[in-house]
Each structure stands twice: as structure tokens, then as C-alpha cells.
mmCIF file of C-alpha atoms in Angstrom:
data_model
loop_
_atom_site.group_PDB
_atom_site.id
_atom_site.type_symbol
_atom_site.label_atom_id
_atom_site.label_comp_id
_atom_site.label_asym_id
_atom_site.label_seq_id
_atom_site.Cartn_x
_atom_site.Cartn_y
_atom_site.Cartn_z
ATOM 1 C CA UNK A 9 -54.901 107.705 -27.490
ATOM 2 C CA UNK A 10 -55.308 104.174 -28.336
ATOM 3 C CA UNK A 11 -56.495 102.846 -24.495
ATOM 4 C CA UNK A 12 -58.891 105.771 -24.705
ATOM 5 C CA UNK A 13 -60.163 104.048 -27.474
ATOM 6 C CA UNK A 14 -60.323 100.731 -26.157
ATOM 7 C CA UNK A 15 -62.974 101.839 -23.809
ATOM 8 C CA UNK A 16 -64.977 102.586 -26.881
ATOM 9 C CA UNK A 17 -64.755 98.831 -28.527
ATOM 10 C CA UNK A 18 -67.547 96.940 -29.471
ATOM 11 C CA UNK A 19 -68.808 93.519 -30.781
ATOM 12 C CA UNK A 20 -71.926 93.725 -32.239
ATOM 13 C CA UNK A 21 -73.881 90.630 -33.411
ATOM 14 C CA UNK A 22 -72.293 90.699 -36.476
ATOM 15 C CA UNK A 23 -68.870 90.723 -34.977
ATOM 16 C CA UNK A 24 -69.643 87.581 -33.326
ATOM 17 C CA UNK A 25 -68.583 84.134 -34.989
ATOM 18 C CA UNK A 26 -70.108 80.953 -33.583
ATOM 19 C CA UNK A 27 -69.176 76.351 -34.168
ATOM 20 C CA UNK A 28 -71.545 74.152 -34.441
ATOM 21 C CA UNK A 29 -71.691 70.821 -33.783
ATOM 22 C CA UNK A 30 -74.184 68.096 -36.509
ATOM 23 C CA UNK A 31 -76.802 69.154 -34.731
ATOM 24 C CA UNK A 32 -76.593 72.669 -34.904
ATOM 25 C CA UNK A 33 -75.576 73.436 -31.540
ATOM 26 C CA UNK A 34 -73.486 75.969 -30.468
ATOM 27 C CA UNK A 35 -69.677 74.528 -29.301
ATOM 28 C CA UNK A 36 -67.428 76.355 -27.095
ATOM 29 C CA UNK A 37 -64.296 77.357 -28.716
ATOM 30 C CA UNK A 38 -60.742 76.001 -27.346
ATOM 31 C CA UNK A 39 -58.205 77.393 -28.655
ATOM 32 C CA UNK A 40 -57.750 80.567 -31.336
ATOM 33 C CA UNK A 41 -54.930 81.934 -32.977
ATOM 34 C CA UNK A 42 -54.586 84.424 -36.125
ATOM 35 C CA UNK A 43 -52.241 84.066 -39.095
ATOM 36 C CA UNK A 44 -49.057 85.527 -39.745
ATOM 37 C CA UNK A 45 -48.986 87.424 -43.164
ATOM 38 C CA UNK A 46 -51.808 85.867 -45.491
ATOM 39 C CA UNK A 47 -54.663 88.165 -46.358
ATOM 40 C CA UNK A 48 -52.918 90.308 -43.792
ATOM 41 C CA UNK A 49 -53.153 88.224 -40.655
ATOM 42 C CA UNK A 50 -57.072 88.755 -40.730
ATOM 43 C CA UNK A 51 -57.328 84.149 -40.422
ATOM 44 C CA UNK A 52 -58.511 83.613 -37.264
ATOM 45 C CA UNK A 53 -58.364 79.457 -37.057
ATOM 46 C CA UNK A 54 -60.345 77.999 -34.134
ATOM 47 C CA UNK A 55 -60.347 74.435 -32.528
ATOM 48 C CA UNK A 56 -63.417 73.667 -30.713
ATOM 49 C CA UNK A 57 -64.979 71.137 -27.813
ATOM 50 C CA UNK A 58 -65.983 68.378 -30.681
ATOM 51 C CA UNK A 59 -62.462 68.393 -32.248
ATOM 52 C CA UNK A 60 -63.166 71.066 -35.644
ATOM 53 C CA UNK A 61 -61.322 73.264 -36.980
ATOM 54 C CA UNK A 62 -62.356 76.054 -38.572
ATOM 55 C CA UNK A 63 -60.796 79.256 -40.529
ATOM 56 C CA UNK A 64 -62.421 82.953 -40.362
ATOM 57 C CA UNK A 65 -61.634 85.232 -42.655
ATOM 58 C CA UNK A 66 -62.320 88.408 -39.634
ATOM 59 C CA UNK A 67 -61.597 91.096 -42.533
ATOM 60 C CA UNK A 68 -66.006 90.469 -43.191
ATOM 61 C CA UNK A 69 -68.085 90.267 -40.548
ATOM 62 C CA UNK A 70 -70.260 87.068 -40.559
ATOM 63 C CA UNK A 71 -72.498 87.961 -43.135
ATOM 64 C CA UNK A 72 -69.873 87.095 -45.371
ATOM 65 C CA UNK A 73 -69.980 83.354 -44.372
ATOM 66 C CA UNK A 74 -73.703 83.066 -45.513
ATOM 67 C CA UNK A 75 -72.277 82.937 -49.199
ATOM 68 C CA UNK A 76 -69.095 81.945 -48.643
ATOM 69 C CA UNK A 77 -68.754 78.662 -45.286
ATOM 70 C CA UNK A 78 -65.590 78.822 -43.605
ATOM 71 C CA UNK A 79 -63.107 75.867 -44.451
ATOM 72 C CA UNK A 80 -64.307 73.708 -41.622
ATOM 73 C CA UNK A 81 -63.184 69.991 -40.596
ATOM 74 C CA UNK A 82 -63.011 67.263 -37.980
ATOM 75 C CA UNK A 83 -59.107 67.295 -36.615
ATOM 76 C CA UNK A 84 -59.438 65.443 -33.493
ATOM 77 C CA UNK A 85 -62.113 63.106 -31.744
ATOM 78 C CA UNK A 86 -62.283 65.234 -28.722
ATOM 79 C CA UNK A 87 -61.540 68.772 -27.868
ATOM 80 C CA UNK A 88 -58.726 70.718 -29.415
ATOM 81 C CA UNK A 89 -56.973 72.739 -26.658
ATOM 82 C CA UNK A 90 -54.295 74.825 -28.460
ATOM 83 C CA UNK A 91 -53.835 75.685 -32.076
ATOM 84 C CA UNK A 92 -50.948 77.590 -34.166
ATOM 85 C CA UNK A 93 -49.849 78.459 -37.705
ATOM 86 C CA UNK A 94 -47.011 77.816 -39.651
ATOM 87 C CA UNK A 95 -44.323 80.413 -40.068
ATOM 88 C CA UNK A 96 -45.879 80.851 -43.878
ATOM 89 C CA UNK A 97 -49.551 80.492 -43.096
ATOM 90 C CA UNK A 98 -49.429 76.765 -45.442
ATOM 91 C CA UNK A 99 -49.847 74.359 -42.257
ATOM 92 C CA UNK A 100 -51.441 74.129 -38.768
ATOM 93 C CA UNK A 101 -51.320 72.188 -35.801
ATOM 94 C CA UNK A 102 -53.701 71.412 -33.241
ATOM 95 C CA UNK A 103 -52.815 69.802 -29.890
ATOM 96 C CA UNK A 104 -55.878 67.748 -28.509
ATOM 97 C CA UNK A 105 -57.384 65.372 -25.697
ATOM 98 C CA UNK A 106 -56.667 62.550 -27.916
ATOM 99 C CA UNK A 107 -53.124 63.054 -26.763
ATOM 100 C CA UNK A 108 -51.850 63.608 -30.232
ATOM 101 C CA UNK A 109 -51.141 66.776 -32.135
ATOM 102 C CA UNK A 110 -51.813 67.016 -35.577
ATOM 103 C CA UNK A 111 -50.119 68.853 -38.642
ATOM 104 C CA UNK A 112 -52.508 69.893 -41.201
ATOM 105 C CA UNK A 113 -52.462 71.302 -45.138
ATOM 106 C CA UNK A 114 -54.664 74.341 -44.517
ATOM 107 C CA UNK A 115 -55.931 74.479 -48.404
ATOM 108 C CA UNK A 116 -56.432 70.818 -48.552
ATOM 109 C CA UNK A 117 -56.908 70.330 -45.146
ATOM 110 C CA UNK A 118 -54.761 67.106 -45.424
ATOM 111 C CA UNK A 119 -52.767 65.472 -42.173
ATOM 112 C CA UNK A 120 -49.159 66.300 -42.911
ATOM 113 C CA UNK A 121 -48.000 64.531 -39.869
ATOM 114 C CA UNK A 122 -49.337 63.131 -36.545
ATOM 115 C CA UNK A 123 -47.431 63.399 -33.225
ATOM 116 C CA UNK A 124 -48.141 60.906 -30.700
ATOM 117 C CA UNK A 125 -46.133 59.764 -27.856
ATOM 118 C CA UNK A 126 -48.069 61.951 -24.807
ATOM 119 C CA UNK A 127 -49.656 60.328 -21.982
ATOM 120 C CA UNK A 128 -52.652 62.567 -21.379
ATOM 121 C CA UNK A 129 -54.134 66.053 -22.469
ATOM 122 C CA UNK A 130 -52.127 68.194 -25.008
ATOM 123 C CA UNK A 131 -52.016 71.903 -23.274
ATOM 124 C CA UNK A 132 -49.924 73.451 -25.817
ATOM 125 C CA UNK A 133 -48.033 73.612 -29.344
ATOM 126 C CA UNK A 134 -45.555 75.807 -30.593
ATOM 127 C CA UNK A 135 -43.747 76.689 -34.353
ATOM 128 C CA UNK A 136 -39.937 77.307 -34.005
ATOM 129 C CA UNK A 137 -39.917 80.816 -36.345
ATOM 130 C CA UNK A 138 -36.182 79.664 -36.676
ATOM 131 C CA UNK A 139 -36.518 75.872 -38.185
ATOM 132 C CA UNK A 140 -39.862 75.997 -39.401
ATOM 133 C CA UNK A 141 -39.623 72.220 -39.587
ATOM 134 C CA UNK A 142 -39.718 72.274 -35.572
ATOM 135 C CA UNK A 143 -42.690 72.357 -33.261
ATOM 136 C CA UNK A 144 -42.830 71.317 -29.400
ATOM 137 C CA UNK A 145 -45.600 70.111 -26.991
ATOM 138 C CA UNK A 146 -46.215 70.310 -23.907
ATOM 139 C CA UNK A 147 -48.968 68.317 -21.573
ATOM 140 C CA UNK A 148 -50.650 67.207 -18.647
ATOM 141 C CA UNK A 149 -48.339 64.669 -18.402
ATOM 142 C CA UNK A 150 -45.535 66.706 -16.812
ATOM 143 C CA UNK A 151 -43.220 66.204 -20.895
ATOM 144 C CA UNK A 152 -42.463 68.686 -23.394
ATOM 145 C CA UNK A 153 -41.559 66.569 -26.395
ATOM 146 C CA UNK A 154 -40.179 68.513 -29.609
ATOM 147 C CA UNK A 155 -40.729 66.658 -32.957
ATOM 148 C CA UNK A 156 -38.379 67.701 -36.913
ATOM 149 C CA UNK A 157 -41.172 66.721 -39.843
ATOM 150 C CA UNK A 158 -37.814 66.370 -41.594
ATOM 151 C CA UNK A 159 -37.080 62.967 -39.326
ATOM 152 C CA UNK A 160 -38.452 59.027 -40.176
ATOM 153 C CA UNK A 161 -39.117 56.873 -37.112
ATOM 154 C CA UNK A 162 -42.225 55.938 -35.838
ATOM 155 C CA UNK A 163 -44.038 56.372 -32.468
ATOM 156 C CA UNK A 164 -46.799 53.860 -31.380
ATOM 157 C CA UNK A 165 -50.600 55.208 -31.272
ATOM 158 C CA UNK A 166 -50.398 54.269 -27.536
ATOM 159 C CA UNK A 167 -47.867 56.258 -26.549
ATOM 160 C CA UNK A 168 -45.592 53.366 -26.326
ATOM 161 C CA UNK A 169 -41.313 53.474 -26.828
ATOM 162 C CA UNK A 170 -40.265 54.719 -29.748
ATOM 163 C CA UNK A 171 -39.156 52.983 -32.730
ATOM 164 C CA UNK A 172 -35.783 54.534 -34.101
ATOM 165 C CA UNK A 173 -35.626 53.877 -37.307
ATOM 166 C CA UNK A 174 -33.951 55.524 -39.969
ATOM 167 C CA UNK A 175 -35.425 53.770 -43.373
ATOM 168 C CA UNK A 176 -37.327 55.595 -45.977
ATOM 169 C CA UNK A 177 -41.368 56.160 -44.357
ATOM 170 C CA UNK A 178 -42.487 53.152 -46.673
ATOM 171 C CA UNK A 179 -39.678 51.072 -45.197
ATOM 172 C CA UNK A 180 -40.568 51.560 -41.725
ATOM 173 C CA UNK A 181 -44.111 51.168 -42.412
ATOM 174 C CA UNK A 182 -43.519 47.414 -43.753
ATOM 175 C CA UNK A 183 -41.120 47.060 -40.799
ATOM 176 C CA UNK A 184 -43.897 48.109 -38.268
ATOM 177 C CA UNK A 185 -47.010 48.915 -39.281
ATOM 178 C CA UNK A 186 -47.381 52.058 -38.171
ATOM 179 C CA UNK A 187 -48.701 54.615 -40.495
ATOM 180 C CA UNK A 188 -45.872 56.645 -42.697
ATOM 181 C CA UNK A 189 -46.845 60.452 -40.936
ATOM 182 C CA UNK A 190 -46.940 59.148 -37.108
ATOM 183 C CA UNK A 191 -43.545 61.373 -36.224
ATOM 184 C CA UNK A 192 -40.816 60.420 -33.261
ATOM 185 C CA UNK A 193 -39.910 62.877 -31.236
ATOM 186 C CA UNK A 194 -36.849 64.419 -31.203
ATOM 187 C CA UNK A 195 -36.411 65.253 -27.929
ATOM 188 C CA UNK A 196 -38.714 64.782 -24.526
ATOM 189 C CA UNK A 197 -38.062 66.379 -21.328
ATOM 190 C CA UNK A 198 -40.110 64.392 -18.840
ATOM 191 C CA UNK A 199 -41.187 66.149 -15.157
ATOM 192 C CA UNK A 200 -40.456 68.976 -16.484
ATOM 193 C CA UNK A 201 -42.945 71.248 -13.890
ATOM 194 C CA UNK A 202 -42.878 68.167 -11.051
ATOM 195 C CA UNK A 203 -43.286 69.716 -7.497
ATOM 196 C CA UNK A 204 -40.971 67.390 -4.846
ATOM 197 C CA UNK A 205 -37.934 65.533 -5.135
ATOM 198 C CA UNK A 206 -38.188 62.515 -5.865
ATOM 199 C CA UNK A 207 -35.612 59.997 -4.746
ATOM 200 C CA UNK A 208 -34.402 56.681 -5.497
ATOM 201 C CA UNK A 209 -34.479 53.709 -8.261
ATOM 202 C CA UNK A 210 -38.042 54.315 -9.023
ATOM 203 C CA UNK A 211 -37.404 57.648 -9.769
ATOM 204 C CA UNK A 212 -39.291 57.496 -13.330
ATOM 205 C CA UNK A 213 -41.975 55.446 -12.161
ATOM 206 C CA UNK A 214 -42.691 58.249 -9.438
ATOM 207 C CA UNK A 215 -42.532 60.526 -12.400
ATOM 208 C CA UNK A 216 -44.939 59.278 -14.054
ATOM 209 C CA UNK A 217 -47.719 58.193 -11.688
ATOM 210 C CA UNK A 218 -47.770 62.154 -10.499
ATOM 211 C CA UNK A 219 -46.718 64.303 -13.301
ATOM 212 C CA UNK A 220 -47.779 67.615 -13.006
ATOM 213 C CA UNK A 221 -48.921 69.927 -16.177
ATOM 214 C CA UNK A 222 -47.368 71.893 -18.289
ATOM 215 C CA UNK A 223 -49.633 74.392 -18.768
ATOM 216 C CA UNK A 224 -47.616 76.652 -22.244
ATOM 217 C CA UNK A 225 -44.182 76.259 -24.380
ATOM 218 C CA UNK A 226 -42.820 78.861 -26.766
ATOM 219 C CA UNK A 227 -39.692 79.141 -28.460
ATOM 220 C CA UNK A 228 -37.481 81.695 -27.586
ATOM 221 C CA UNK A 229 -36.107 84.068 -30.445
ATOM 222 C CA UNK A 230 -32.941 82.159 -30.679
ATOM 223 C CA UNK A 231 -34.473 79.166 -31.924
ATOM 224 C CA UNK A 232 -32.433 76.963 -29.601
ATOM 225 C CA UNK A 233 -34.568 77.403 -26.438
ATOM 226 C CA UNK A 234 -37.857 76.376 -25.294
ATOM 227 C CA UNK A 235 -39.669 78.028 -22.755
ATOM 228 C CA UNK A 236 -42.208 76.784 -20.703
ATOM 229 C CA UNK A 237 -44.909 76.994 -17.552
ATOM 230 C CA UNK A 238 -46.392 74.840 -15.193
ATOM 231 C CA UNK A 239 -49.411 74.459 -13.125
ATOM 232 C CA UNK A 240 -48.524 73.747 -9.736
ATOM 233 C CA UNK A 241 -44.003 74.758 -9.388
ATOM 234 C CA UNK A 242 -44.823 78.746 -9.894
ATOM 235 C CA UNK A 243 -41.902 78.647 -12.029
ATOM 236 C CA UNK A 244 -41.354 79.867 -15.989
ATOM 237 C CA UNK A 245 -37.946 77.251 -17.341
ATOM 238 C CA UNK A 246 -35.909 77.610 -20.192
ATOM 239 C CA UNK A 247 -34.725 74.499 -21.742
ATOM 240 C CA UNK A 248 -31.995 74.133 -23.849
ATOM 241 C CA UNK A 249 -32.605 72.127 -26.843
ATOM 242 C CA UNK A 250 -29.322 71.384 -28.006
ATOM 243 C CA UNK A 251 -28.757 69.063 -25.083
ATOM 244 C CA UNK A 252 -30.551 65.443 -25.059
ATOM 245 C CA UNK A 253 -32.693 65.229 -22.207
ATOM 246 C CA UNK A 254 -32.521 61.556 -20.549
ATOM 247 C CA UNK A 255 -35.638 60.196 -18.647
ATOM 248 C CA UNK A 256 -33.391 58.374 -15.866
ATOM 249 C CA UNK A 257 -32.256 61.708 -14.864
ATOM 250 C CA UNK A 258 -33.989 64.662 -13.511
ATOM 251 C CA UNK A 259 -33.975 67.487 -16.178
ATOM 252 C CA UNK A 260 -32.519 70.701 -15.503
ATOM 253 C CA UNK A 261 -33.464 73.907 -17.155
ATOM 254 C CA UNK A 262 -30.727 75.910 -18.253
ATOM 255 C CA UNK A 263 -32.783 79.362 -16.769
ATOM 256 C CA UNK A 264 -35.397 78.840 -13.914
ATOM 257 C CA UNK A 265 -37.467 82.150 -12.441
ATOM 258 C CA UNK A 266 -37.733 83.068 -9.396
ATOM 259 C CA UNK A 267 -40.911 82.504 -7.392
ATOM 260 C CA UNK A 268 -43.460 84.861 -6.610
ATOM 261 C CA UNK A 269 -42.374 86.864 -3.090
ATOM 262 C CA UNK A 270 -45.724 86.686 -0.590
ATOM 263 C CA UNK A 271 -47.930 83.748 -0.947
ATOM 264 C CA UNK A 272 -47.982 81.377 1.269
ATOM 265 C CA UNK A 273 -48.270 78.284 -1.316
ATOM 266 C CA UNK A 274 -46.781 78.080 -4.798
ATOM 267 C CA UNK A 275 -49.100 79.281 -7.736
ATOM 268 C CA UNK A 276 -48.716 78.086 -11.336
ATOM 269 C CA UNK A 277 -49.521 79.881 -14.588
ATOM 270 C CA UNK A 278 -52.416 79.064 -16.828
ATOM 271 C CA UNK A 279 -50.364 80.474 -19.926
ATOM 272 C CA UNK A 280 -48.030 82.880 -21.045
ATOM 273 C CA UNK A 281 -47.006 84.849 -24.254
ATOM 274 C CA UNK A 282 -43.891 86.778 -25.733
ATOM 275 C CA UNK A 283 -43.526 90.162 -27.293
ATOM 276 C CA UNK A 284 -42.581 90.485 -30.647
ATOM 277 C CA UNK A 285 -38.968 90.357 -30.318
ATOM 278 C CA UNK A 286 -38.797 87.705 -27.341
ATOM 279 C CA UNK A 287 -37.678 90.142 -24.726
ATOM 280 C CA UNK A 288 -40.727 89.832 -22.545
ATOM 281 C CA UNK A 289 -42.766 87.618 -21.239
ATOM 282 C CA UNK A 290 -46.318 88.153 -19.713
ATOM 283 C CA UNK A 291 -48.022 85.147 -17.156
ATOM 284 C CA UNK A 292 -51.130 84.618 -16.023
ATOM 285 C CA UNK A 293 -51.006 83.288 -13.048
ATOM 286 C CA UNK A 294 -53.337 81.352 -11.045
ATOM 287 C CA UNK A 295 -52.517 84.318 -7.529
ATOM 288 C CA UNK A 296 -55.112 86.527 -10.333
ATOM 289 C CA UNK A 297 -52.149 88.525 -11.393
ATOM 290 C CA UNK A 298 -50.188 88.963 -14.686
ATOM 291 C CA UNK A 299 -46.617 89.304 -14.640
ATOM 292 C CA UNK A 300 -43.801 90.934 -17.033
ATOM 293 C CA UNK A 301 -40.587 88.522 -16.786
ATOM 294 C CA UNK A 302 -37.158 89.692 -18.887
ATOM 295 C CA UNK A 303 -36.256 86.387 -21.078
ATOM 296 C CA UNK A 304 -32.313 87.831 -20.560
ATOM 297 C CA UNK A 305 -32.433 88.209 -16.709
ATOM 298 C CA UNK A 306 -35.323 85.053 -16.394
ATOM 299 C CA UNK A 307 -34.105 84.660 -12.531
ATOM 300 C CA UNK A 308 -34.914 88.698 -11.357
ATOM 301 C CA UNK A 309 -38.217 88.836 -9.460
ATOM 302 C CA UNK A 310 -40.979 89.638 -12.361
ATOM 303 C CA UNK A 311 -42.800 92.793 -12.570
ATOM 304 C CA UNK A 312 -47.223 92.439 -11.796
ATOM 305 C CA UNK A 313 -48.926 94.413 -13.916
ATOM 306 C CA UNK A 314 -51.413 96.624 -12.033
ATOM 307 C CA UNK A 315 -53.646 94.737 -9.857
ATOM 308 C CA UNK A 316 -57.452 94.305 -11.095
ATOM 309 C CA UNK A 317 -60.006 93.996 -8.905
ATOM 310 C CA UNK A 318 -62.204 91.793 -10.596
ATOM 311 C CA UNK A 319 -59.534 89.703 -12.481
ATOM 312 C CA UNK A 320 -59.622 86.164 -12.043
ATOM 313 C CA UNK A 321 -57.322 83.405 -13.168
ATOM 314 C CA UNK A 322 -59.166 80.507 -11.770
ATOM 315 C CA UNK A 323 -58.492 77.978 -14.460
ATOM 316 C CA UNK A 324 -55.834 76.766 -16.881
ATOM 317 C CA UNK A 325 -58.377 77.894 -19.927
ATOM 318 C CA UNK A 326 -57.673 80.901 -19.103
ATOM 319 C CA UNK A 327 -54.645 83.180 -21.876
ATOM 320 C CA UNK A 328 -52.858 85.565 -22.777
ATOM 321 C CA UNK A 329 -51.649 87.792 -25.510
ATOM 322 C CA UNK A 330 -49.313 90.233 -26.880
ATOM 323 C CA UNK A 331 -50.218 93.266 -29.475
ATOM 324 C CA UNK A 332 -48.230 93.186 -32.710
ATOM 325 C CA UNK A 333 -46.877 96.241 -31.581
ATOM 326 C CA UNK A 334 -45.872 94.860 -28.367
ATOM 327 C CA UNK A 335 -48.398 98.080 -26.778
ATOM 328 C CA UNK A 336 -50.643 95.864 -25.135
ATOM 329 C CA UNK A 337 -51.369 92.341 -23.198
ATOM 330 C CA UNK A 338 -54.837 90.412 -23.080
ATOM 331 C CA UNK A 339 -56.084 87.802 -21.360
ATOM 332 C CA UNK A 340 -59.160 86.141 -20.432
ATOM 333 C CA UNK A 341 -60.712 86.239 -17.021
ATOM 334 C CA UNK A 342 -63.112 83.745 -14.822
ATOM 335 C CA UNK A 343 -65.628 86.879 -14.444
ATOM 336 C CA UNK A 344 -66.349 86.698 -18.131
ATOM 337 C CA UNK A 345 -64.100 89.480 -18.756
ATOM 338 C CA UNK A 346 -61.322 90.208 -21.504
ATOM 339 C CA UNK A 347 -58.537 92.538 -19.632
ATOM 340 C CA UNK A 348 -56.343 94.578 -21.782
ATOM 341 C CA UNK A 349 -53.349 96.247 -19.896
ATOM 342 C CA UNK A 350 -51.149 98.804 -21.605
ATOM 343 C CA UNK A 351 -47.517 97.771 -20.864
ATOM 344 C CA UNK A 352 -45.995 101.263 -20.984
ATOM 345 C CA UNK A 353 -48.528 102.604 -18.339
ATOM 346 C CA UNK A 354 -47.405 101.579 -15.245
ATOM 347 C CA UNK A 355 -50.170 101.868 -12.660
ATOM 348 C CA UNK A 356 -52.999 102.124 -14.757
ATOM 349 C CA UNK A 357 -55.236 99.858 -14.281
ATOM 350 C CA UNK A 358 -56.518 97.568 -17.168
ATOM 351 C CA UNK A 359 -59.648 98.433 -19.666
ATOM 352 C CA UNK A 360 -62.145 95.322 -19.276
ATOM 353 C CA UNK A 361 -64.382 94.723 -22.422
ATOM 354 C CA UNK A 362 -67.539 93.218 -21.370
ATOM 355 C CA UNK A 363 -69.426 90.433 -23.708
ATOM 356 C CA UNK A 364 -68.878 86.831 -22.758
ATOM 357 C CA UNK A 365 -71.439 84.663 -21.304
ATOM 358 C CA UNK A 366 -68.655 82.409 -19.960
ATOM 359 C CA UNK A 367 -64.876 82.273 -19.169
#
């Protein structure tokens, strides 16, 4: 009943929510991502090309914003490529170009905390549902670095080593000068999606001149486990975060997948997201397929969703998502396309909603 209604879906112009930059011209939108409970989950915040962030209250259509702007602010300097809420709707973070990610007071819109320490792009940022306190990051430099709000010591705006120091904020700020919410991390795994082996004393310097991206992280319903994708390995890892991950050794994932059976080169995955209860994950990979892995068998060959003809996953922009009720995956598509496959009808192809001007 409900895909026969998806087929019926529309988006008419008042459905359709645009950012502006000072000049009044349109911005693409990054990164989205709806609430959890407040006003019913109906918050859709968005991070956009020029850095903003803004909050839409999707219960109204956009009438509703000619009385009534959207809380609206400048996060980053440059583009903000992921986004997420808090466990209790209070906070978000948004992981940018500027290779920081920033935690912010979504009334006041107030930085809680800044997390710097990345070498490059910011693909992705994640909540731990288990530690709220918890988030983890994952970028184009090849690291997934997790980071406690609860924990002092300061991180350079560079990027540079990290200070551990475990004074009161004020303290370390008179010891260093670095600014009282700049966060360490508490753990990095570096390489953590690198293609080769790499041999020999300069193994972190090899590291580091070619990392290769990771493209998503999510925790895993246990709390203690991160999982992640890259763009070039073809692999989905599980990391477990209750071991301290060294940068003179090459990390190894507690859980790696196994690779994709036909193609001739390895493919990576743009993004990925979990069901509801962490028993599923669905890729989107860049061989213009989505695939169903089991988080409690990670290393059995993953199911493809029926094959679209049109679908393309031609960029890492491109992601995914899971229905509340765990009926239905999403994801973007190259064509201009939004693909909606219903997980429970195997063969079926997907119903495309048409719309976009653009990826």
C-alpha cells in the first residue's frame, strides 16, 4: 500500500525550501538531517555551500517562513558537508571544508565545542546514541578521530600534535593559548580506508602523503563500535573503540566485509546508513548499486538491492537513508533522481521521484 503511494508523491512549490547566500542567491545544500523527537522530528537542519546553517520547521510549508525566518547562521567559512543532531535535539554538529567540526547550542546557536585536528575535508560526523557526550569524524584524510566534550586538552588550529593536558579549560588556555572549546581527540585511527601495503620506516609518512577518504562513520548500537566506509578499498570496517589505535602501526578493524564478487577493480561507497535497530546496513556504492550488509555477520557477501537502470552513484555527494520504520531506503542519484527501494520486496524495482535540477 504504501510504495503504491509513493508513486503518487509530490513537491509542489510550496514544498520546496531554498539558502541564500548575502546576495540573495540561491546555495546548494550539503548536508540535511531531521531531528529526533522535538516538535515530532518535523526539524530539518541544513548546512549549505557558504558554511550556514539553517533549521526548517517541515510541519508548514514555506509560507510559514514569510512571518516567521528560520534560525539561520554562519557555522563554517566554507561548505558544510555533513550535519547531525544530538540525541535530545539541544546541540548540532557540522563537519566542514575548514577541516573542523563544530558543536553548536541550537536555541542560542552558540559554539559548544570545536574539533580540529583533520588534515583535509570533513566527510562525515556521527552522535554515539549510547554516550551522548561522544561523536566521531571521519575525512578525506584517510582518519576517523572520535572526540568526549567531557575531556580538557587542546588541539592546535593547524592540525598540529596534540596537547595532553589535563588542567581545568582556563588552565590550559594560560598554558597554551588555545581557545577553552578547541577539543582533543580521544582516539584517531589513521589509514583507516588506505588501498596498498605500505612497508617500511616511513610507514606514516606514506600514510599521510596518500590517504584515501573516508567517505561515512556511524556508531553501531552497542555504543562501543564505529563503523565506517571508504572511497577507493570497497570495504565497510568496524572499529573497536575500546582499543587505542597507534599511528606507528597499521590499524586493524575488528570486522572487515567482504568485497563485491564481479568487478574487475575495487569500488568504494559514497555513504551508508543503519536501520533503526543497527542490524542492517544499506551502501551506496560507486558500481551504481545499493547493498544490504548484516552488522552481526559483516564478512558474508552483502545482498544488492534490485538493480535500477538509471541509478547512478557517480560521486561521493551522493546518500542514503533509512525509514523510521526501517520499510524503506533512499538515496540520491547522478540522474537527478531520488530512488526509494522497499526492503521487504525483493525484486521490485525502486520508485524514482522526479524534481531535482541537479544531483
Amino acid at each position: 500500500f504504501m510504495r503504491s503511494q509513493l508513486k503518487d508523491f509530490v513537491s509542489t512549490e510550496k514544498d520546496i525550501y531554498r539558502s541564500l547566500d548575502a546576495l540573495g542567491m540561491y546555495t546548494p545544500p550539503f548536508s540535511c538531517c531531521f531531528n529526533n523527537s522535538v516538535k515530532d522530528g518535523k526539524l530539518l537542519a541544513i548546512g549549505d555551500e557558504d558554511g550556514k546553517i539553517g533549521v526548517i520547521n517541515t510541519a508548514a510549508n514555506n509560507t510559514f517562513e514569510t512571518d516567521n525566518p528560520r534560525p539561520q547562521w554562519q557555522a563554517h567559512p566554507n561548505a558544510i558537508f555533513d550535519i547531525c543532531w544530538s540525541r535530545d535535539d539541544q546541540y548540532l554538529a557540522s563537519a566542514a571544508g575548514d577541516q573542523t567540526t563544530r558543536l553548536w547550542n541550537v536555541e542560542t546557536q552558540d559554539i559548544v565545542a570545536v574539533f580540529p585536528g583533520h588534515g583535509n575535508t570533513i566527510k562525515s560526523v556521527t552522535n554515539n546514541w549510547c554516550d551522548p557526550s561522544v561523536y566521531a569524524t571521519g575525512g578525506r584524510d584517510g582518519r576517523i578521530m572520535v572526540w568526549d566534550v567531557r575531556c580538557t586538552g587542546m588541539v592546535s588550529e593547524s592540525g598540529g600534535e596534540v596537547l595532553y593536558l589535563f588542567y581545568a579549560r582556563v588552565k590550559a588556555f594560560v598554558l597554551t593559548g588555545v581557545p577553552e572549546n578547541h577539543m582533543r581527540p580521544a582516539n584517531t585511527i589513521s589509514a583507516a580506508h588506505s588501498v596498498g601495503r605500505p612497508q617500511g620506516r616511513k610507514l606514516a609518512s606514506i600514510w599521510g602523503s596518500q590517504p584515501q577518504s573516508v567517505t561515512a562513520v556511524k556508531f553501531l548500537s552497542c555504543g562501543n563500535k564505529i563503523a565506517s566506509s571508504g572511497a577507493a578499498d570497497g570495504l565497510i570496517k568496524f572499529w573497536d573503540l575500546r582499543k587505542y589505535y597507534s599511528i606507528k602501526d597499521r590499524p586493524t578493524p575488528c570486522e572487515v566485509s567482504s568485497l563485491i564478487e564481479g568487478p574487475k577493480r575495487l569500488h568504494g561507497y559514497s555513504s551508508f546508513s543503519l536501520d533503526s535497530n543497527g542490524g542492517r546496513i544499506y551502501a551506496a556504492c560507486t558500481d551504481n548499486n545499493i547493498y544490504e550488509f548484516l552488522t552481526a555477520h559483516l564478512a558474508l557477501p552483502p545482498r544488492r538491492l534490485p538493480t535500477a537502470q538509471n541509478y547512478r552513484c557517480s560521486s561521493f555527494y551522493i546518500r542514503t537513508c533509512v525509514s523510521p520504520d526501517d520499510r524503506f531506503v533512499a538515496s540520491g542519484s547522478s540522474d537527478h533522481g531520488l530512488y526509494v527501494w522497499e526492503i521487504g520486496a525483493r525484486g521490485r524495482a525502486p520508485v524514482v521521484l522526479k524534481g531535482h535540477e541537479g544531483e
